Every structure is written in C-alpha cells, then in structure tokens.
Amino acid sequence: MVGPGTATAATTACTVDYSTNDWGSGFTANVKISNKGTDAINGWTLAYAYTGNQTLSGTGWNGTWSQSGKNVTVTNPAWATGIGAGQSVTAGANFSYSGSNATPTSFTLNGLACTGTGTGPTPSGSASASASPSASASASPSDSASPSSSASPSSSSSPTGSTGAPALHVSGTSLVNEAGTPVTLHGVNRSGTEFMCVQGYGFFDGPVDAAAVAAIKSWHANAVRVPLNEDCWIGTSNVKPEYAGANYRAAIKGWVDALRNAGLTPIVEMHWSRGQYTGYSSGCADVNATCQKPMPGANAVPFWSSVADTFKDTTQVVFDLFNEPYPDRSESSTTQSWLCWRDGGSACPGIPYQVSGFQTLVDTVRATGAKNVIMLGGLAYSNDLGQWLTHRPTDPTGNLAAAWHVYNFNTCASTSCFDSTLAPVAAKVPLVAGEIGENTCSHGFIDQVMAWLDARKLGYLGWTWNTWDCSSGPSLISNYDGTATDFGAGLRDHLRAIG
C-alpha cells in the first residue's frame, strides 16, 4: 500500500506494513513493524504523516500514540520495549476523517528511514523503518455480560517472540512443558472481550496494561482465560467496524501476546457465538453472538480455522473450543445430547441452526497445522463430564484435555459427584477447571473445590477478574490493582500459599 521511505543519512533493516479498516467517517490504522536485522531493537518510536485531516481518536493500543498536526508518532509501551531480531510488533489506533484518506508514503523508526536492508550506521538501541506493501440468562455467571458498559476500552500488549509462558502438550494425564515437566494451570478468567465489542463499547472491560498484568501475577497466577466473541472475530455486519474483524483480532492477539510474554498461559475460548435458539434455557432470542448458545453454529468452523491459524506457531496458547455447551436442555435424552455434542448436524434435532460438533471443530483446528492443546467442556454448561470419555473426539496429535466448570449452584457441586464423574476422566486425560466460583461473595465452596483439585494436581481458574459486585455473582476483585473481594481473597490467598 505504501512505498519505501527516503533515507537522508542512514537506513536499517526493517519494514512497516500499514493497513486500515475504513468505514467512511473513520478508520483503524494498524502498523506492523518488522525487525529484519540481526540485532534487537531496544526502544522504538515510529513516525509518519497524513496528507488529509485524519485525527487520532482515543489512545490506541500496543503503543503510545500521539499526533501533532498531520504528524503521528507511536512509541513502544513500557512493558514491551524491544523488537527482537526477526521479530515484529503490531500497534493500532482509531482515527476520524472527512474527504480523502490517503495512505502515508514514508515512515521512520527512531529518526531513520528503513528500506529493508541497512545502508549506514544505526544508533545503539535503535532502528529505522519504511512501509512495505500490505494489503444470558444461563446456568453460569460467565454466560452473561458485565453490568457495566462504561469501562475503559484501553488495551496493550507486548511483542511476539518472547517465551515467558511454557509451550504445552499432553503427556498421559498431565499438561507438560517442552522438558516434559508437568504444568498445573492456576489463574483467573478475564471477562469483557466476549461482550464489549458486540455491545459497541470497545475491546476490553477495564485496563489490560502492564500494571493489570502485574496485578494478576501478584496472585501467583500462571494462566488467564480469554473469552472471544465469534461475530467480532469474523467481523459480521452487526458489530461496529472499529471493534470488528482485523481490529478485534489485532487487539486480542496483542492481549494474548502480553499474557504469554509475562509468563501467563493464555486460554482462548469461544464464549458467545452465532445461531438463533429460543428453546429451553435460551439466553437470548438474537441470532447474533450476544449470549451463550447451546452449541457452536456453522460460523464456528471459519472462526476456529482463523483463531488456530493465528496462534498455531506458539503452543504456549491453549484453545478452549466452546465456553459452556448445554445441548442437554435442547435434546430428548442424555445419550442424544452427547451425540449432538460430538457430531453436531442431524444429531441435534432440538437446535434449529446448523450445529458444528466438537469432532468437526477439532478437525478444523488440526487442519491448520496447529498442535495446541485443546480443552473441551461437557454438558450442562461444562459441569457434566459423565460421558466425556465415551464421546471424546479423535485427535491425531493426542493433545486433548477435559474442561470443567463448577459453581455452588451447579448439579455436580459435591465431592461425591466429583469422585464419581470427574475422577474417572482425570485418570485418563488432563482436566482443567476453567471456571470455579460461587454466588455467596465468600469462598467456602471454592475452598472445597480447590482442595479436591489440589489433591489430584488438577488446575483451576477463578471467575472473574473484573470489578463487578460480588453480591450479584462471582467477582474476584474490587480494583484492577488486584484488591480482592471477600470471594476473591479465597483464591488469592490459596494461590499464594501453594505457589
């Protein structure tokens, strides 16, 4: 889209890909800075200029954006100052405009132009750049949106290339790192990315900057579950363009990169999906991805193909294929519900839209070449794993794990049920409790759950790292600095004690 910049004194080995998502009166600008040299860039400022009246809107993400007249600068975020040799970073921001929206024709990085190969000395810790062509109502609190719609949509991330979180695969009944050492995932869910975009408010509910990541780590967490919205990722017409498609994907990738670079295992999962369902336990009558549906629909195939392709080069990222299936509310028997769960299509007569079963989605992910660990929740909003082993999909990589959700109001919420239905699964495959919580604003129930899971070296993540009122549902914090609610204190103190 743009040609190389002019080098007045020296150039260096880097490129910039500039792309936009334009909706007429505004656009999102995405800049990808690639270090083509053999040395790391330690600290960077990208500069370019517009020829029209393009005006920066908001703060942008994955960098500090500013504008003076027609000149725009983007400086590295404090938590991600470097670009390793052969690595790249991507930053983005929204702009408004009227009239024409011409593409910038030159870029500099740390004051120097870039042509892809260096032709002169580069100051220590710097490089230069030029552009290269680039073209709820439910059985679980996690199914409903935040009560707040005014939270800041700020976002941030760190560049790819760091190896803070472990690369994971399945070995027997454990998740293990590259050295074969077992890794037990303990952490939190971070709600917002499933609802803010489709509700038109932004990408995130609350900050996702370096301080927010540090606060999560201060609890001795090593994993964060990232809920996704199918419509926002794909970019369907019901979502505001500034929060859809490439813009949403860039924001999510930046957040995932920030987590894994900080040593936190990101678990990306499809939370809200497309498909009209008005039957028993329906969360909404809307065909759009505005609530929890009983099963993934037809769009789940292109969604997971794209998500898997995005993250297939790092097995630090875990895939959780669908938040909380509940075909047991739509089908006539438990057996039929499990067939629907695995096979989709005609095995789901109680669901009026085309269902993608989990075998189809496992196949979709593996077709991209992704070997990432895949988590699969069972029936009853992932609370029932009774026939999980019987109906688990075939996976050529052997990297399947069971996902389980439990709250004090679920059917399987006693140690006797855990013993009879969970223990047999955990004896065959890795099991991770992707959501644990209670609606009492205390932690007596999750204390029992964590004790049972700890005894079997099984992982768990609390719902949710958001500053909501814990008297209306499980909320771990009252401030994003990590101040715990009475409920969250139970998880915080326990993680610190075992970590």
XYZ file of C-alpha atoms in Angstrom:
499
model
C 0.000 0.000 0.000
C 2.998 2.286 0.521
C 6.452 2.620 -0.897
C 9.834 2.849 0.833
C 10.791 5.960 2.737
C 13.727 8.153 1.773
C 16.958 7.719 3.748
C 18.636 11.068 4.351
C 21.617 9.735 6.336
C 21.231 6.039 7.009
C 18.763 3.246 6.678
C 18.366 -0.004 8.523
C 16.943 -3.471 8.110
C 13.263 -3.194 8.912
C 9.869 -2.790 7.278
C 6.479 -1.384 8.198
C 3.199 -2.828 6.970
C 0.439 -0.215 7.138
C -3.184 -1.315 6.736
C -6.587 0.171 7.507
C -10.165 -0.814 8.130
C -12.120 2.163 6.791
C -15.841 2.784 7.429
C -16.198 6.160 5.690
C -16.010 8.689 8.518
C -13.248 6.904 10.382
C -10.782 4.056 10.213
C -8.461 1.884 12.240
C -4.786 2.154 11.344
C -2.642 -0.909 12.045
C 1.146 -0.687 11.764
C 3.316 -3.807 11.857
C 6.995 -3.065 12.466
C 9.328 -5.911 11.491
C 12.977 -6.032 12.523
C 14.834 -7.531 9.544
C 18.250 -7.060 11.120
C 20.453 -9.315 13.220
C 20.323 -7.173 16.375
C 17.419 -6.451 18.697
C 15.825 -3.005 18.717
C 15.700 -1.734 22.289
C 13.212 1.105 22.438
C 11.408 2.453 19.394
C 9.401 5.411 18.105
C 7.629 5.171 14.767
C 6.751 8.406 12.933
C 4.713 9.170 9.837
C 2.426 11.904 8.452
C -1.014 12.133 6.853
C -1.853 14.476 3.994
C -5.519 14.976 4.913
C -7.449 15.800 8.089
C -7.096 12.391 9.749
C -7.378 12.890 13.517
C -6.394 10.463 16.244
C -9.342 9.197 18.311
C -8.609 7.780 21.742
C -5.335 6.342 22.998
C -4.717 3.442 20.632
C -3.251 0.131 21.718
C 0.054 -1.752 21.826
C 1.924 1.558 21.912
C 1.661 5.202 22.995
C 0.041 7.133 20.158
C 0.156 10.923 19.725
C -0.470 13.452 16.972
C 0.772 16.979 16.268
C -0.848 18.497 13.213
C -0.527 15.914 10.472
C 2.365 14.118 12.162
C 1.741 10.880 14.071
C 4.130 9.097 16.421
C 3.856 5.728 18.109
C 6.248 4.855 20.944
C 6.803 1.436 22.449
C 4.769 0.627 25.579
C 6.772 0.487 28.819
C 6.195 -3.245 29.217
C 7.366 -4.166 25.705
C 10.294 -2.011 24.669
C 12.128 -4.370 22.355
C 11.764 -5.929 18.922
C 13.960 -8.996 18.646
C 15.889 -9.826 15.513
C 13.494 -11.350 13.015
C 10.505 -10.382 15.173
C 7.704 -7.861 14.744
C 5.247 -5.805 16.766
C 1.830 -4.507 15.775
C 0.133 -1.385 17.127
C -3.207 0.172 16.242
C -5.402 3.218 16.773
C -8.663 4.686 15.542
C -8.852 7.903 13.530
C -11.680 10.112 12.259
C -11.585 11.954 8.938
C -13.588 13.540 6.138
C -12.815 13.715 2.453
C -9.914 11.566 1.281
C -7.892 9.095 3.349
C -4.593 8.753 1.532
C -2.080 6.185 2.739
C 1.117 7.596 4.294
C 4.089 7.365 1.934
C 7.027 7.228 4.338
C 7.852 6.055 7.849
C 10.808 6.438 10.157
C 11.790 4.481 13.247
C 13.930 6.315 15.791
C 14.512 9.021 13.187
C 15.865 6.824 10.411
C 14.216 5.636 7.230
C 14.061 1.947 6.502
C 14.367 0.136 3.197
C 14.598 -3.425 4.444
C 18.426 -3.576 4.370
C 20.758 -1.282 6.282
C 22.994 1.157 4.345
C 24.560 3.082 7.191
C 25.209 3.110 10.914
C 22.259 2.626 13.219
C 22.430 4.281 16.652
C 22.690 1.828 19.536
C 19.308 0.513 20.530
C 17.507 1.971 17.532
C 16.404 1.185 14.019
C 14.514 2.768 11.164
C 11.518 1.827 9.105
C 9.817 2.268 5.788
C 6.491 0.898 4.701
C 6.237 -2.261 2.688
C 3.196 -3.218 0.620
C 0.317 -4.608 2.668
C -2.919 -5.098 1.698
C -27.641 -14.804 29.324
C -29.715 -15.998 31.200
C -27.815 -19.171 31.919
C -26.620 -21.662 34.472
C -23.253 -19.952 34.865
C -22.238 -16.333 35.574
C -19.811 -16.488 32.652
C -22.712 -16.600 30.204
C -23.909 -13.056 30.927
C -22.387 -9.668 30.221
C -20.875 -7.288 32.710
C -23.309 -4.899 34.397
C -21.023 -2.044 33.384
C -20.792 -0.585 29.896
C -18.637 2.421 30.731
C -15.324 0.678 31.405
C -12.250 1.884 29.573
C -11.581 0.088 26.298
C -7.835 0.623 26.683
C -5.555 -2.182 25.576
C -1.943 -3.083 25.358
C 0.395 -5.923 24.664
C 3.945 -6.997 24.230
C 5.541 -8.194 21.004
C 5.728 -11.730 19.816
C 8.934 -13.636 20.143
C 9.231 -13.793 23.932
C 8.935 -17.169 25.613
C 7.592 -16.360 29.072
C 4.802 -18.944 29.175
C 5.662 -22.603 28.644
C 4.957 -24.410 25.381
C 2.468 -27.115 26.345
C 1.449 -30.559 25.175
C -0.336 -33.546 26.671
C 1.583 -36.405 28.220
C -0.625 -39.030 29.818
C -2.888 -37.234 32.286
C -0.784 -34.080 32.514
C -0.053 -30.926 30.625
C 3.738 -30.722 30.325
C 6.290 -28.230 29.056
C 8.951 -28.898 26.436
C 11.167 -30.573 29.013
C 8.344 -32.942 29.963
C 7.769 -31.325 33.359
C 4.094 -31.231 34.434
C 2.453 -27.793 34.433
C -0.654 -27.189 36.547
C -2.662 -24.164 35.396
C -3.859 -21.856 38.172
C -5.326 -18.485 37.345
C -8.279 -16.292 36.513
C -10.800 -15.544 33.798
C -10.732 -12.019 32.349
C -14.201 -11.229 31.038
C -15.004 -8.386 28.644
C -13.594 -9.434 25.298
C -16.709 -11.511 24.676
C -19.254 -8.688 25.110
C -17.713 -5.210 24.898
C -17.199 -5.362 21.121
C -20.643 -6.654 20.195
C -22.273 -4.158 22.570
C -20.362 -1.332 20.860
C -18.165 -0.176 23.756
C -14.657 -1.298 22.783
C -12.482 -4.363 23.182
C -11.874 -4.674 26.930
C -13.817 -4.119 30.144
C -11.150 -2.341 32.169
C -7.394 -1.917 31.671
C -5.119 -4.531 30.128
C -1.863 -2.647 30.563
C 1.357 -3.720 32.267
C 0.017 -2.857 35.706
C -3.077 -5.003 35.110
C -0.931 -7.969 34.088
C 1.357 -7.463 37.079
C -1.652 -7.420 39.409
C -2.800 -10.820 38.103
C 0.705 -12.211 38.532
C 0.840 -10.877 42.089
C -1.739 -13.532 42.996
C 0.756 -16.176 41.763
C -1.482 -16.979 38.798
C 0.117 -18.644 35.785
C -2.878 -18.677 33.404
C -5.584 -16.318 32.117
C -8.658 -17.398 30.194
C -9.574 -15.039 27.332
C -13.223 -15.241 26.147
C -13.847 -14.396 22.486
C -16.860 -13.246 20.509
C -17.415 -15.103 17.229
C -19.099 -12.179 15.418
C -16.389 -9.718 16.459
C -13.560 -12.020 15.385
C -15.122 -12.767 11.995
C -16.371 -9.197 11.550
C -20.094 -9.597 10.906
C -22.205 -6.567 10.000
C -23.927 -6.337 13.391
C -20.652 -5.250 15.064
C -19.308 -1.702 14.813
C -16.457 -1.834 12.295
C -13.990 -0.203 14.666
C -14.388 -3.189 17.018
C -14.743 -5.938 14.417
C -12.676 -8.117 12.135
C -9.000 -7.197 11.791
C -9.254 -4.601 14.565
C -10.686 -7.079 17.065
C -8.220 -9.771 16.042
C -5.276 -7.393 16.458
C -6.461 -6.335 19.915
C -6.922 -9.951 21.018
C -3.560 -11.023 19.636
C -1.881 -8.142 21.430
C -3.511 -9.124 24.728
C -2.628 -12.791 24.266
C 0.979 -11.889 23.438
C 1.184 -9.667 26.527
C -0.019 -12.512 28.730
C 2.275 -15.181 27.363
C 5.293 -12.861 27.364
C 4.565 -12.186 31.040
C 4.660 -15.910 31.772
C 0.876 -16.393 31.842
C -0.643 -19.190 29.755
C -3.472 -17.698 27.631
C -6.534 -19.924 27.195
C -8.530 -18.518 24.265
C -12.122 -19.718 24.043
C -15.261 -19.121 22.019
C -17.665 -17.629 24.539
C -20.519 -16.049 22.573
C -21.433 -17.451 19.171
C -23.931 -17.101 16.350
C -27.159 -19.107 15.968
C -30.795 -18.445 16.821
C -32.084 -20.572 19.693
C -35.267 -19.807 21.636
C -35.786 -23.168 23.314
C -35.393 -24.250 26.905
C -32.824 -22.163 28.838
C -32.363 -19.763 25.925
C -30.205 -16.808 26.905
C -31.484 -14.550 24.117
C -33.644 -14.682 21.004
C -30.980 -12.947 18.922
C -29.258 -14.789 16.070
C -26.139 -12.704 16.717
C -23.387 -13.574 19.185
C -24.969 -11.729 22.095
C -25.347 -14.541 24.631
C -24.382 -18.122 25.373
C -25.869 -20.536 22.818
C -26.309 -24.280 23.472
C -23.738 -25.357 20.862
C -21.381 -23.810 18.284
C -23.018 -22.953 14.955
C -21.854 -23.033 11.348
C -19.617 -19.970 11.781
C -17.600 -21.836 14.378
C -15.687 -23.545 11.570
C -14.285 -20.367 9.940
C -13.857 -18.865 13.414
C -11.673 -21.693 14.706
C -9.847 -22.015 11.425
C -8.830 -18.363 11.767
C -8.075 -18.476 15.510
C -5.994 -21.634 15.132
C -4.109 -20.179 12.180
C -3.373 -17.039 14.215
C -1.881 -18.902 17.179
C -0.627 -22.154 15.655
C 3.010 -21.066 15.781
C 3.037 -20.937 19.581
C 1.842 -23.857 21.679
C 2.024 -21.509 24.647
C -1.613 -20.727 23.773
C -4.339 -23.209 24.760
C -7.640 -23.482 22.845
C -10.957 -23.954 24.694
C -13.393 -24.691 21.855
C -16.682 -23.582 23.424
C -17.470 -21.994 26.755
C -20.451 -23.882 28.139
C -22.378 -26.333 25.935
C -25.905 -27.179 27.042
C -27.455 -29.470 24.397
C -28.919 -31.387 27.349
C -31.515 -28.577 27.504
C -32.474 -28.995 23.840
C -32.291 -32.738 23.212
C -34.600 -35.539 24.366
C -32.090 -37.672 26.264
C -28.614 -37.634 27.737
C -27.404 -40.018 25.038
C -28.752 -37.778 22.278
C -27.188 -34.748 23.961
C -23.734 -36.325 23.927
C -24.155 -37.345 20.271
C -25.099 -33.754 19.474
C -22.063 -32.582 21.458
C -19.674 -34.723 19.447
C -21.289 -34.953 15.997
C -23.420 -31.827 15.567
C -25.609 -31.603 12.440
C -28.559 -34.003 12.381
C -27.607 -35.302 15.835
C -29.035 -32.046 17.267
C -32.758 -32.091 16.304
C -33.643 -29.724 19.165
C -31.405 -26.906 17.917
C -32.804 -25.055 14.864
C -29.490 -23.770 13.495
C -26.681 -25.794 11.914
C -24.549 -27.137 14.766
C -20.818 -27.762 14.487
C -19.955 -30.719 16.716
C -16.687 -30.927 18.580
C -15.217 -33.558 16.272
C -15.670 -31.103 13.400
C -14.016 -28.310 15.383
C -11.076 -30.471 16.463
C -10.608 -31.418 12.807
C -10.833 -27.737 11.825
C -8.110 -26.718 14.265
C -5.796 -29.566 13.270
C -6.281 -28.847 9.553
C -4.405 -25.560 10.068
C -1.383 -27.436 11.369
C -1.996 -26.224 14.925
C -0.857 -28.662 17.613
C -2.013 -26.501 20.528
C -3.659 -28.193 23.490
C -7.452 -28.234 23.049
C -9.845 -28.120 26.021
C -13.419 -29.418 25.704
C -16.183 -28.767 28.227
C -19.016 -31.270 28.642
C -22.787 -30.930 29.007
C -24.772 -28.810 31.486
C -22.670 -25.697 30.955
C -19.452 -27.764 31.172
C -20.458 -29.113 34.599
C -21.291 -32.664 33.420
C -18.396 -34.827 32.227
C -20.259 -38.102 32.742
C -19.838 -39.399 29.167
C -16.909 -37.247 28.112
C -14.547 -40.198 27.716
C -17.078 -42.205 25.713
C -17.737 -39.386 23.250
C -14.428 -37.529 23.143
C -13.370 -36.627 19.593
C -10.459 -38.236 17.809
C -7.354 -36.053 17.813
C -4.321 -37.103 15.731
C -1.980 -35.085 17.973
C -3.278 -36.535 21.246
C -3.466 -33.039 22.732
C -6.998 -33.066 24.163
C -7.902 -32.060 27.722
C -11.233 -32.012 29.538
C -12.636 -28.666 30.688
C -14.920 -28.478 33.720
C -16.893 -25.588 35.244
C -18.291 -25.614 38.761
C -20.290 -23.205 40.886
C -22.068 -23.772 44.169
C -25.437 -23.818 42.393
C -24.495 -26.462 39.768
C -25.818 -30.026 39.847
C -22.363 -31.549 40.270
C -21.185 -29.455 43.212
C -20.313 -32.058 45.854
C -17.184 -34.105 46.471
C -19.212 -37.284 45.986
C -20.120 -36.128 42.463
C -16.524 -35.088 41.849
C -15.396 -38.576 42.860
C -17.930 -40.368 40.669
C -17.813 -38.266 37.473
C -14.579 -36.229 37.448
C -12.060 -38.645 38.890
C -12.530 -41.233 36.080
C -11.920 -38.528 33.460
C -8.869 -37.158 35.275
C -7.488 -40.695 35.401
C -7.368 -40.776 31.577
C -6.736 -37.212 30.320
C -5.651 -33.828 31.691
C -8.521 -31.979 33.363
C -8.666 -28.225 33.963
C -11.447 -26.464 35.867
C -11.768 -23.494 33.516
C -14.216 -21.733 35.832
C -14.775 -22.061 39.562
C -16.912 -19.728 41.624
C -19.809 -19.116 43.955
C -22.523 -16.506 44.312
C -22.143 -16.041 48.075
C -19.456 -13.309 47.993
C -17.353 -15.650 50.117
C -15.074 -18.584 49.356
C -16.193 -21.563 51.418
C -17.340 -23.506 48.361
C -14.285 -22.888 46.181
C -12.068 -23.765 49.147
C -13.519 -27.295 48.979
C -13.194 -27.399 45.189
C -9.561 -26.267 45.235
C -8.694 -28.805 47.942
C -10.181 -31.636 45.861
C -8.381 -30.499 42.714
C -5.080 -29.872 44.505
C -5.077 -33.423 45.849
C -5.091 -34.650 42.250
C -2.746 -31.959 40.867
C -5.512 -30.526 38.669
C -5.662 -26.887 37.569
C -8.381 -24.274 38.050
C -9.207 -20.654 37.179
C -11.500 -18.345 39.132
C -14.335 -16.394 37.572
C -13.775 -13.462 37.120
C -11.040 -10.790 37.210
C -13.491 -7.906 36.800
C -14.613 -5.234 39.254
C -18.247 -6.245 39.417
C -20.402 -6.532 42.540
C -19.636 -9.961 44.007
C -23.025 -9.991 45.736
C -24.624 -10.439 42.303
C -22.163 -13.041 41.056
C -18.571 -14.192 41.352
C -16.200 -11.230 41.019
C -12.636 -11.642 42.252
C -11.554 -8.012 42.547
C -12.834 -4.580 43.508
C -9.939 -2.778 41.816
C -7.700 -3.694 38.893
C -4.670 -3.263 41.125
C -5.585 -6.703 42.483
C -7.594 -5.665 45.553
C -9.654 -8.776 46.285
C -13.316 -9.072 47.131
C -14.211 -11.375 50.027
C -14.742 -14.076 47.406
C -11.519 -13.330 45.564
C -9.475 -13.369 48.764
C -10.031 -17.107 48.962
C -8.477 -17.728 45.541
C -5.709 -15.156 46.055
C -4.600 -16.490 49.436
C -4.740 -20.084 48.253
C -2.680 -19.449 45.110
C -0.089 -17.562 47.098
C 0.073 -20.372 49.644
C 0.663 -23.120 47.062
C 2.734 -21.032 44.644
